[in-house]
PDB file of C-alpha atoms in Angstrom:
ATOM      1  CA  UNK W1130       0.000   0.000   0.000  1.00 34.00           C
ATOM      2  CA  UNK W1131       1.197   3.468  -0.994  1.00 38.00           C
ATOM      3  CA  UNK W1132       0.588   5.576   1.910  1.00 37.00           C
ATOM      4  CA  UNK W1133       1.559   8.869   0.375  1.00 39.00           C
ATOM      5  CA  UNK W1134      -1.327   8.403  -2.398  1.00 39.00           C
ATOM      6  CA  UNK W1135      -3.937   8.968   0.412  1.00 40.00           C
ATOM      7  CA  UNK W1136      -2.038  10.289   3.796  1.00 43.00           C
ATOM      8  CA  UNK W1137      -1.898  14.459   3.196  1.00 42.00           C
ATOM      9  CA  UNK W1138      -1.899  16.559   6.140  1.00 41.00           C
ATOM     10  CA  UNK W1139      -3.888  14.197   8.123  1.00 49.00           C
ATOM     11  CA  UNK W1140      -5.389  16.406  10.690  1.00 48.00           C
ATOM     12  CA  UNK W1141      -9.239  17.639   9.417  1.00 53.00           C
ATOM     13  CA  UNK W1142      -9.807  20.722  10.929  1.00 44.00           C
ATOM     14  CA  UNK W1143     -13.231  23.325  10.402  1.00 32.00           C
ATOM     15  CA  UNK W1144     -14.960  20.620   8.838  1.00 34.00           C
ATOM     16  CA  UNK W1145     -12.043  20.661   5.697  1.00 34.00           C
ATOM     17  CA  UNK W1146     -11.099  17.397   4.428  1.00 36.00           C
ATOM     18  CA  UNK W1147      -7.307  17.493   4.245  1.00 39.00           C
ATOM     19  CA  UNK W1148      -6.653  14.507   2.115  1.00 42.00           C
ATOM     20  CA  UNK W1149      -8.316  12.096  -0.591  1.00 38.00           C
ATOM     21  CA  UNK W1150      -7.627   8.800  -1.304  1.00 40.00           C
ATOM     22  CA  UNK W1151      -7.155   7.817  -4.718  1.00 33.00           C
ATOM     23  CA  UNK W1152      -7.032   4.441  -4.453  1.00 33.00           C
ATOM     24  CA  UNK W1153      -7.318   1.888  -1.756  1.00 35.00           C
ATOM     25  CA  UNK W1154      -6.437  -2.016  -1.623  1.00 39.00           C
ATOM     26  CA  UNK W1155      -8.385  -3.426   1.374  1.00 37.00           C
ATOM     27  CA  UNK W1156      -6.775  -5.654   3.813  1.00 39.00           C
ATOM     28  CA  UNK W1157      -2.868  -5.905   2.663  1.00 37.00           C
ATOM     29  CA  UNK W1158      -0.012  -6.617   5.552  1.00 38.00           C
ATOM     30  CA  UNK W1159       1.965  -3.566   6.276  1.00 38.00           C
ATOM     31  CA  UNK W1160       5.276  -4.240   8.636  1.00 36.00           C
ATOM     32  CA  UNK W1161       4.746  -1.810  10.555  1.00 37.00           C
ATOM     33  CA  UNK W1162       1.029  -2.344  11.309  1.00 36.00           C
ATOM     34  CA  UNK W1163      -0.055  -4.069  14.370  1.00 39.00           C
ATOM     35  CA  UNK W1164      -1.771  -7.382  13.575  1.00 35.00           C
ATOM     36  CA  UNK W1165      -4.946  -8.696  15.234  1.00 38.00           C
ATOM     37  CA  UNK W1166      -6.542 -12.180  14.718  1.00 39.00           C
ATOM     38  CA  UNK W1167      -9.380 -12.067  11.898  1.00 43.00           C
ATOM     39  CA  UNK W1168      -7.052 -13.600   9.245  1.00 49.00           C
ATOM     40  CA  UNK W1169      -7.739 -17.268   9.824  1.00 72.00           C
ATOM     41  CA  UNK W1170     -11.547 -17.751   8.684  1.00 87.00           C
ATOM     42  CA  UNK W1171     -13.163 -17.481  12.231  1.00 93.00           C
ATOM     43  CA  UNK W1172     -16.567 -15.973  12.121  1.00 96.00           C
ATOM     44  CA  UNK W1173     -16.104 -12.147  13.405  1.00 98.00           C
ATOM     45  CA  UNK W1174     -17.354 -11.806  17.240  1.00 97.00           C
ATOM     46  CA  UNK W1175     -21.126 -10.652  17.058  1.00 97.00           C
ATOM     47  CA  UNK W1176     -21.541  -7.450  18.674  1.00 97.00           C
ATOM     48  CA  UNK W1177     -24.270  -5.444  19.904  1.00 96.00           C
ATOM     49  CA  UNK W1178     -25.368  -2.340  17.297  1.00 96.00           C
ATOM     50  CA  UNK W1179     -25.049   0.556  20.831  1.00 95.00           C
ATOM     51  CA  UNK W1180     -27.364   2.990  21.546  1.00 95.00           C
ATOM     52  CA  UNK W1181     -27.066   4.893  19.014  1.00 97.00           C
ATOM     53  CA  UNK W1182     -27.268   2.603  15.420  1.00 97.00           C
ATOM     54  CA  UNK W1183     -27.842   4.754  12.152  1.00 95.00           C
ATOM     55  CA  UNK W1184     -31.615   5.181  11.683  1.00 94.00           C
ATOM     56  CA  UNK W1185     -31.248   5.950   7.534  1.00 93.00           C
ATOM     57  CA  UNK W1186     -28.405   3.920   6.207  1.00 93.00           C
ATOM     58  CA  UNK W1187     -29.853   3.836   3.032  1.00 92.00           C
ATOM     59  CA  UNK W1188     -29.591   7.793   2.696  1.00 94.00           C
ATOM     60  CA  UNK W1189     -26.269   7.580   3.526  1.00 95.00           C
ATOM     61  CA  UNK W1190     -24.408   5.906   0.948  1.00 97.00           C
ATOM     62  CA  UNK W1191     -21.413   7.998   1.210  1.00 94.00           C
ATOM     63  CA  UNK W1192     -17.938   6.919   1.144  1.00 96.00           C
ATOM     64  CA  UNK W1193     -16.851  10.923   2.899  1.00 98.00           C
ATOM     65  CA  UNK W1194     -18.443  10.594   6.035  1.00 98.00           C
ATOM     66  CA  UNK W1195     -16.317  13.310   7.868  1.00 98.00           C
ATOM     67  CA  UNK W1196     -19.253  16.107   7.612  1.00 97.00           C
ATOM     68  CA  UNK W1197     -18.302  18.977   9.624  1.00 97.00           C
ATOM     69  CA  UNK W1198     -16.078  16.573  12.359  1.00 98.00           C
ATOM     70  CA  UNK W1199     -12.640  17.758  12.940  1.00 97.00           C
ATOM     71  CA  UNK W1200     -10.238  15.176  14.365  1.00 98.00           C
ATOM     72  CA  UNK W1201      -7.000  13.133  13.208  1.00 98.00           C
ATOM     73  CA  UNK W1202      -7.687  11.802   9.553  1.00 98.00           C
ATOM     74  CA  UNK W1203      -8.300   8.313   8.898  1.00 98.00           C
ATOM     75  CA  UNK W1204      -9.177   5.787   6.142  1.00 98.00           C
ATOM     76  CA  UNK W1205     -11.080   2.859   6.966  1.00 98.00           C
ATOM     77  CA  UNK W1206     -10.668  -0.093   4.338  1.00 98.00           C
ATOM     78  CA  UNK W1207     -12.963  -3.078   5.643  1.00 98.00           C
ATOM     79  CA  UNK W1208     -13.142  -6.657   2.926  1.00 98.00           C
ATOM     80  CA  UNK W1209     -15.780  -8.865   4.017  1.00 98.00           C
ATOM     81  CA  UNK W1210     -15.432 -12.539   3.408  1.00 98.00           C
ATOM     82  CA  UNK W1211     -17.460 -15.718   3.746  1.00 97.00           C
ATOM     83  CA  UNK W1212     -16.983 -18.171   6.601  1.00 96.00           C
ATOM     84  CA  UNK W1213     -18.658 -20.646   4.440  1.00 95.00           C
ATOM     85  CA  UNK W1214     -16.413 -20.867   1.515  1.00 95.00           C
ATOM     86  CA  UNK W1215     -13.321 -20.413   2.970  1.00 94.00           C
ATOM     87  CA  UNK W1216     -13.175 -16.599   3.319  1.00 96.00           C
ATOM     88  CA  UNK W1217     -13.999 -16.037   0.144  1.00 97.00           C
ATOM     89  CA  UNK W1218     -14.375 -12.285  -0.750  1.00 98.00           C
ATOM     90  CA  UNK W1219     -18.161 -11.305  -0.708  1.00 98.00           C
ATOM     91  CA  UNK W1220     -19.123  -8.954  -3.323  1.00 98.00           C
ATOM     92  CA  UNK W1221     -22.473  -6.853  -3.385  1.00 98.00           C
ATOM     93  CA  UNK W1222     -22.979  -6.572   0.498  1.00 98.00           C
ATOM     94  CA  UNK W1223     -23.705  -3.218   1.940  1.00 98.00           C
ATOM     95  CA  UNK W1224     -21.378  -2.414   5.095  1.00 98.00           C
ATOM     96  CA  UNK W1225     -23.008  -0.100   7.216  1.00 98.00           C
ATOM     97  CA  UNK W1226     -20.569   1.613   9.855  1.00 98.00           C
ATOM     98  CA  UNK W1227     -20.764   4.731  12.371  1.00 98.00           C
ATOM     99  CA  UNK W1228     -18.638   5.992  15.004  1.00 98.00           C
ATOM    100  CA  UNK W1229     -18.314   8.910  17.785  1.00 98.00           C
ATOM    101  CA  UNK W1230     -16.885  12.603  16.820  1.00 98.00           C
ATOM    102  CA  UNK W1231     -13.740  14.133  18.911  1.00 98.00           C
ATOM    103  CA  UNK W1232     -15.765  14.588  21.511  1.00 97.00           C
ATOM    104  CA  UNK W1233     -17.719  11.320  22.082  1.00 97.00           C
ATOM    105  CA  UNK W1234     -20.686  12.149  20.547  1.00 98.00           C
ATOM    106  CA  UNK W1235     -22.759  10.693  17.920  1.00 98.00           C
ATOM    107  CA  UNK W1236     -24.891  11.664  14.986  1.00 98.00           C
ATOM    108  CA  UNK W1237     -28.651  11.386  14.998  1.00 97.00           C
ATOM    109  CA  UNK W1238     -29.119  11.527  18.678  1.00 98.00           C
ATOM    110  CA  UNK W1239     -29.161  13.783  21.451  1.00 96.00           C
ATOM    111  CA  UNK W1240     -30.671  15.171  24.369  1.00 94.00           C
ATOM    112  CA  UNK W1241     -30.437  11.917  26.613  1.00 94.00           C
ATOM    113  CA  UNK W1242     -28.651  11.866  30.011  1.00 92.00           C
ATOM    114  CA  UNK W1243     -26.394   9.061  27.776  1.00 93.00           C
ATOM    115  CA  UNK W1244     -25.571  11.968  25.267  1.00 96.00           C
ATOM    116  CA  UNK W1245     -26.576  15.634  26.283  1.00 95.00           C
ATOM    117  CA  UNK W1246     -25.254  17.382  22.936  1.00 96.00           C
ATOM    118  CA  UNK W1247     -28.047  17.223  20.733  1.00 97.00           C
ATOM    119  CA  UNK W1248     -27.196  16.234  17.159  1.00 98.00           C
ATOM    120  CA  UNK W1249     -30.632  14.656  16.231  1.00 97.00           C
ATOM    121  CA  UNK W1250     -30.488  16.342  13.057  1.00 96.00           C
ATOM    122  CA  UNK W1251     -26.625  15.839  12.301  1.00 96.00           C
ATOM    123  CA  UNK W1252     -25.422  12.690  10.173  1.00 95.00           C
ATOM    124  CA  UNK W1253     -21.927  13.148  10.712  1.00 98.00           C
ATOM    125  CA  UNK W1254     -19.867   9.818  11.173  1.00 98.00           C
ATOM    126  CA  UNK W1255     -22.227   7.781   9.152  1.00 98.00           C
ATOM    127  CA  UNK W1256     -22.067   5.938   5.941  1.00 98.00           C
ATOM    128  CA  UNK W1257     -23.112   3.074   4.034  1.00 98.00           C
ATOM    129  CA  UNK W1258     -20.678   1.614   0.707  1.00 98.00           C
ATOM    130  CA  UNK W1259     -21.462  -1.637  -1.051  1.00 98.00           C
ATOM    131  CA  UNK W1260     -18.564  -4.306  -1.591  1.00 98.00           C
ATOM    132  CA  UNK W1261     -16.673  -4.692  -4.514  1.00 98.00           C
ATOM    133  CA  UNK W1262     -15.575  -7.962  -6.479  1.00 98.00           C
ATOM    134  CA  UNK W1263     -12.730  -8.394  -3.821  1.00 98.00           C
ATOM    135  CA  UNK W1264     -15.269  -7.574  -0.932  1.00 98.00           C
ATOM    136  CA  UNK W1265     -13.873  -3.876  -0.108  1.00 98.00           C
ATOM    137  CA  UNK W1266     -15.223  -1.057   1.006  1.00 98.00           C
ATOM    138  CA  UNK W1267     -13.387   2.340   2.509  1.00 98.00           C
ATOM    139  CA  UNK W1268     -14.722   5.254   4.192  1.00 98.00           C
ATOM    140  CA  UNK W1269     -12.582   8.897   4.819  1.00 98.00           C
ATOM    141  CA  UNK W1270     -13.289   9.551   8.514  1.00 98.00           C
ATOM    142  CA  UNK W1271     -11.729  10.420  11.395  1.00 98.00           C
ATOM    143  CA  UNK W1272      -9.882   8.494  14.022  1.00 98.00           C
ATOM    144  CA  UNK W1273     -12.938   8.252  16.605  1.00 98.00           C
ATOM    145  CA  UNK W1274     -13.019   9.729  19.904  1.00 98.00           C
ATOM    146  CA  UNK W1275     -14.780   7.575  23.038  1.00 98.00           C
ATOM    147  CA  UNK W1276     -17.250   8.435  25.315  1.00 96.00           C
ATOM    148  CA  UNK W1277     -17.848   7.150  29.248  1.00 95.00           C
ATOM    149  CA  UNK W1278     -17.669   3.459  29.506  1.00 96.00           C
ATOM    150  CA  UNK W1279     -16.565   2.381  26.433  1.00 97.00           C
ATOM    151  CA  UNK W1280     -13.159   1.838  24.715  1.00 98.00           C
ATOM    152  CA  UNK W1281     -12.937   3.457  21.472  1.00 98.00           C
ATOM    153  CA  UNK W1282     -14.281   1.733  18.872  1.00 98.00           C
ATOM    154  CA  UNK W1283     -15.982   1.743  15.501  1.00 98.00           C
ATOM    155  CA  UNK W1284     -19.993  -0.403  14.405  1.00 98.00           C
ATOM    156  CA  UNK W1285     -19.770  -2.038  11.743  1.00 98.00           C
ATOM    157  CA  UNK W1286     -23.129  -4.008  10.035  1.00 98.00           C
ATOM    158  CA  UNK W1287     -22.955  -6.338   6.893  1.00 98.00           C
ATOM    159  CA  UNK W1288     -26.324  -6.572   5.227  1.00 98.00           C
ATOM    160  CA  UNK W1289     -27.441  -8.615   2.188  1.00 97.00           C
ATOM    161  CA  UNK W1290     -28.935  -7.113  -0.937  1.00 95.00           C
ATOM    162  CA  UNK W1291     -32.131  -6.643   0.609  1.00 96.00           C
ATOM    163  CA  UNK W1292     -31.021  -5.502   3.695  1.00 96.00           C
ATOM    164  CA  UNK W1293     -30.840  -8.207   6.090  1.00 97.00           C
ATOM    165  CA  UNK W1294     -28.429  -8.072   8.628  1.00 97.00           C
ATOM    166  CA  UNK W1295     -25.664 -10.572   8.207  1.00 98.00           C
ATOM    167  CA  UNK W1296     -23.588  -9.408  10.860  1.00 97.00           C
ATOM    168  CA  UNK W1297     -23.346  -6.511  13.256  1.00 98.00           C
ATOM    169  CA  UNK W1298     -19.520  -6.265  14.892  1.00 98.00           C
ATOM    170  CA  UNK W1299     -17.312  -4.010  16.187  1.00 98.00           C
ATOM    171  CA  UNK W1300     -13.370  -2.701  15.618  1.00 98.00           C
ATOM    172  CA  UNK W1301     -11.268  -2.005  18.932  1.00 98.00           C
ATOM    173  CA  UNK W1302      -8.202  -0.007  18.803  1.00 98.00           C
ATOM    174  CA  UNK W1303      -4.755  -0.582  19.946  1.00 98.00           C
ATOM    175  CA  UNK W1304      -4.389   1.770  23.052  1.00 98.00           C
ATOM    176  CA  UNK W1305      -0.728   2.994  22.462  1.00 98.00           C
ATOM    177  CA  UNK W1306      -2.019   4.582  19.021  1.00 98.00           C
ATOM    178  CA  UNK W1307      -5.464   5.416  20.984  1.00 98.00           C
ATOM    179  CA  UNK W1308      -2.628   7.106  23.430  1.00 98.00           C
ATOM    180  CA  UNK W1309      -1.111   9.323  20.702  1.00 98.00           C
ATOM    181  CA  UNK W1310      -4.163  10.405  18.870  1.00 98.00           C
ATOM    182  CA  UNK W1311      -6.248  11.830  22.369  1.00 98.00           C
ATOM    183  CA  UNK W1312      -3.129  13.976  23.022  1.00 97.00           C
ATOM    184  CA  UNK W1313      -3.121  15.861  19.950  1.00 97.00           C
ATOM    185  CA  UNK W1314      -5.790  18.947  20.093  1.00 95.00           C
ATOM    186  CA  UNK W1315      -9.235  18.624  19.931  1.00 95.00           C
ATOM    187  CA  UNK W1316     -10.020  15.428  21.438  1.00 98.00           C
ATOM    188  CA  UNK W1317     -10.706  14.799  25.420  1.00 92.00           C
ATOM    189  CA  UNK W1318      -7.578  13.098  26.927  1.00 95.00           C
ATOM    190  CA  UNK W1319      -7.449   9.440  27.478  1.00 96.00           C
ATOM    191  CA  UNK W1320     -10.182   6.752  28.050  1.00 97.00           C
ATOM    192  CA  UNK W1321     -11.820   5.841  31.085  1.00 97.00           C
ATOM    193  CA  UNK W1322     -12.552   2.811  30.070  1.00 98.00           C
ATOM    194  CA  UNK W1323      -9.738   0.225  28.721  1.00 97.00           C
ATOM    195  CA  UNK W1324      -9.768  -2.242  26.068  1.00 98.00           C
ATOM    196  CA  UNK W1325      -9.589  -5.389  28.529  1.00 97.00           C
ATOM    197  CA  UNK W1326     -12.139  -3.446  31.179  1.00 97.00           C
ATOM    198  CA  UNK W1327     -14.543  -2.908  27.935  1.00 97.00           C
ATOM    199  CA  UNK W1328     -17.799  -4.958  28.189  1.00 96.00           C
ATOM    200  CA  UNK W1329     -17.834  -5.858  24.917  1.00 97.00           C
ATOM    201  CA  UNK W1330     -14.671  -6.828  23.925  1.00 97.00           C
ATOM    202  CA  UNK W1331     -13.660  -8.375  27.043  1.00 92.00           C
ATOM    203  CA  UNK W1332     -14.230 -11.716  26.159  1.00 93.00           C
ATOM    204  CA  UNK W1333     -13.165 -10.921  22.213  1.00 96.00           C
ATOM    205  CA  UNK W1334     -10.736  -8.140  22.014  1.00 97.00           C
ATOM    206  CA  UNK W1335      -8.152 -10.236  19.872  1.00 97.00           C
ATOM    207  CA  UNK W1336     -10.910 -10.831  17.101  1.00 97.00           C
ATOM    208  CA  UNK W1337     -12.365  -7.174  17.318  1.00 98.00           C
ATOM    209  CA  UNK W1338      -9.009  -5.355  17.214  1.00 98.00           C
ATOM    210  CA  UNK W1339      -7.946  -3.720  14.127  1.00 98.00           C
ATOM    211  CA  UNK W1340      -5.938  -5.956  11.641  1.00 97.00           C
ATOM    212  CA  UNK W1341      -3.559  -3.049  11.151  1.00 98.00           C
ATOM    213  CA  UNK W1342      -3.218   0.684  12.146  1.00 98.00           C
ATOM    214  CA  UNK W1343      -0.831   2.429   9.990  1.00 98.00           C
ATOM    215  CA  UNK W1344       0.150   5.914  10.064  1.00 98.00           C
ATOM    216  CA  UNK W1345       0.693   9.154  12.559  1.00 97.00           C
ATOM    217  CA  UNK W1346      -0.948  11.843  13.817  1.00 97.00           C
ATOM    218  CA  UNK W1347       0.430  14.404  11.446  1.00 96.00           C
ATOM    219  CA  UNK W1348      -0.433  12.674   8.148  1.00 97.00           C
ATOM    220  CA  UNK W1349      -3.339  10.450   9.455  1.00 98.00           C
ATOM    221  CA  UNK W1350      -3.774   6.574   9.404  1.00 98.00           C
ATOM    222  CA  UNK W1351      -5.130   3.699   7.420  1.00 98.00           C
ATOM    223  CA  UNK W1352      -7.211   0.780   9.429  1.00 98.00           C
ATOM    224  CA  UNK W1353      -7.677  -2.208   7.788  1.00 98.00           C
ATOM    225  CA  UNK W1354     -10.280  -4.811   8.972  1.00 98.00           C
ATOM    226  CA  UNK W1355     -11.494  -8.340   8.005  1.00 98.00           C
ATOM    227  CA  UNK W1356     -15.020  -9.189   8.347  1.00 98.00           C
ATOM    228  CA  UNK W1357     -16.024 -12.402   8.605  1.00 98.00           C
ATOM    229  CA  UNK W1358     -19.551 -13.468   7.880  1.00 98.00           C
TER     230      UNK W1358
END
């Protein structure tokens, strides 16, 4: 993977997009990446879709889905495969994902005593991208941010071509790089909550993690997932 073809003054700030991608291969090994364990066929961990799942997916086909977020730049390149034939790619899948801003706060909600900030009309952080012949998809974002008793993390859903769910998952984050990125300006220090303390990756945080984070906080990072259906 050429990381200069897509990492461009990675920081997003006023709601800018710093950098395009031009073109992204899903899912290659990277030296310097750190690995999780999705690579050997086992079926993704089943996650629960949070409190606050996108209510419109299907208005969101967007493969942009910074909006008017500021953060640390990242691309997101997630293949989904097929526990049934080997991990075959699957083409023709919608991949549904969503994540906190900077601050902790989601899209489409707001309000609650769970999030105060009310972004019920907001679809920042949002997007929906159908898989290609090799089973890719990738979404410009930002690196996410994490709110009170959670480790940071990023939903992902896999639906079929008439929308039903195939699996709903989620992508944990390696805490040094977590470290890094919550130091830089704009987001709101470290955790509370660690990756082993997390209720839902505690008994799956190998699986969840991210099969490779690659990058800094000055030119932005690449995360590369498996998805195993």
């Amino acid at each position: 993977m050429d990381r200069k073809k897509f990492l461009k003054r990675g920081v997003l700030g006023i709601g800018t997009l710093a950098f395009i991608p031009t073109a992204v291969t899903s899912c290659s090994d990277d030296d310097d990446s750190n690995t999780g364990s999705s690579s050997d066929c086992e079926l993704s961990p089943r996650e629960t879709e949070g409190p606050f799942p996108i209510k419109s997916p299907s208005e969101l086909v967007l493969s942009n889905i910074v909006s008017d977020r500021s953060g640390v730049a990242m691309v997101i390149n997630i293949q989904v495969v097929d526990n049934d034939t080997n991990c075959e790619p699957i083409e023709g899948v919608f991949v549904d994902i969503w994540h906190c801003d900077a601050d902790g706060n989601y899209s489409e909600y707001g309000n609650t005593q769970m999030q105060q900030t009310d972004y019920t009309d907001k679809h920042f952080l949002r997007g929906r991208q159908t898989t290609d012949a090799s089973g890719n998809v990738s979404f410009v974002s930002i690196y996410p941010g994490w709110y009170r008793g959670r480790a940071p993390h990023i939903h992902v859903e896999v639906l079929d071509s008439n929308e039903n769910s195939l699996m709903v998952t989620q992508i944990a984050f390696p805490e040094d790089t977590s470290s890094g990125v919550y130091a830089t300006t704009g987001y709101n220090g470290e955790p509370d909550t660690s990756n082993t303390s997390d209720n839902v990756f505690s008994d799956s945080l190998a699986n969840n993690m991210a099969d490779s984070i690659t990058g800094n906080t000055t030119d932005g990072f690449v995360l590369t997932k498996v998805i195993t259906v």
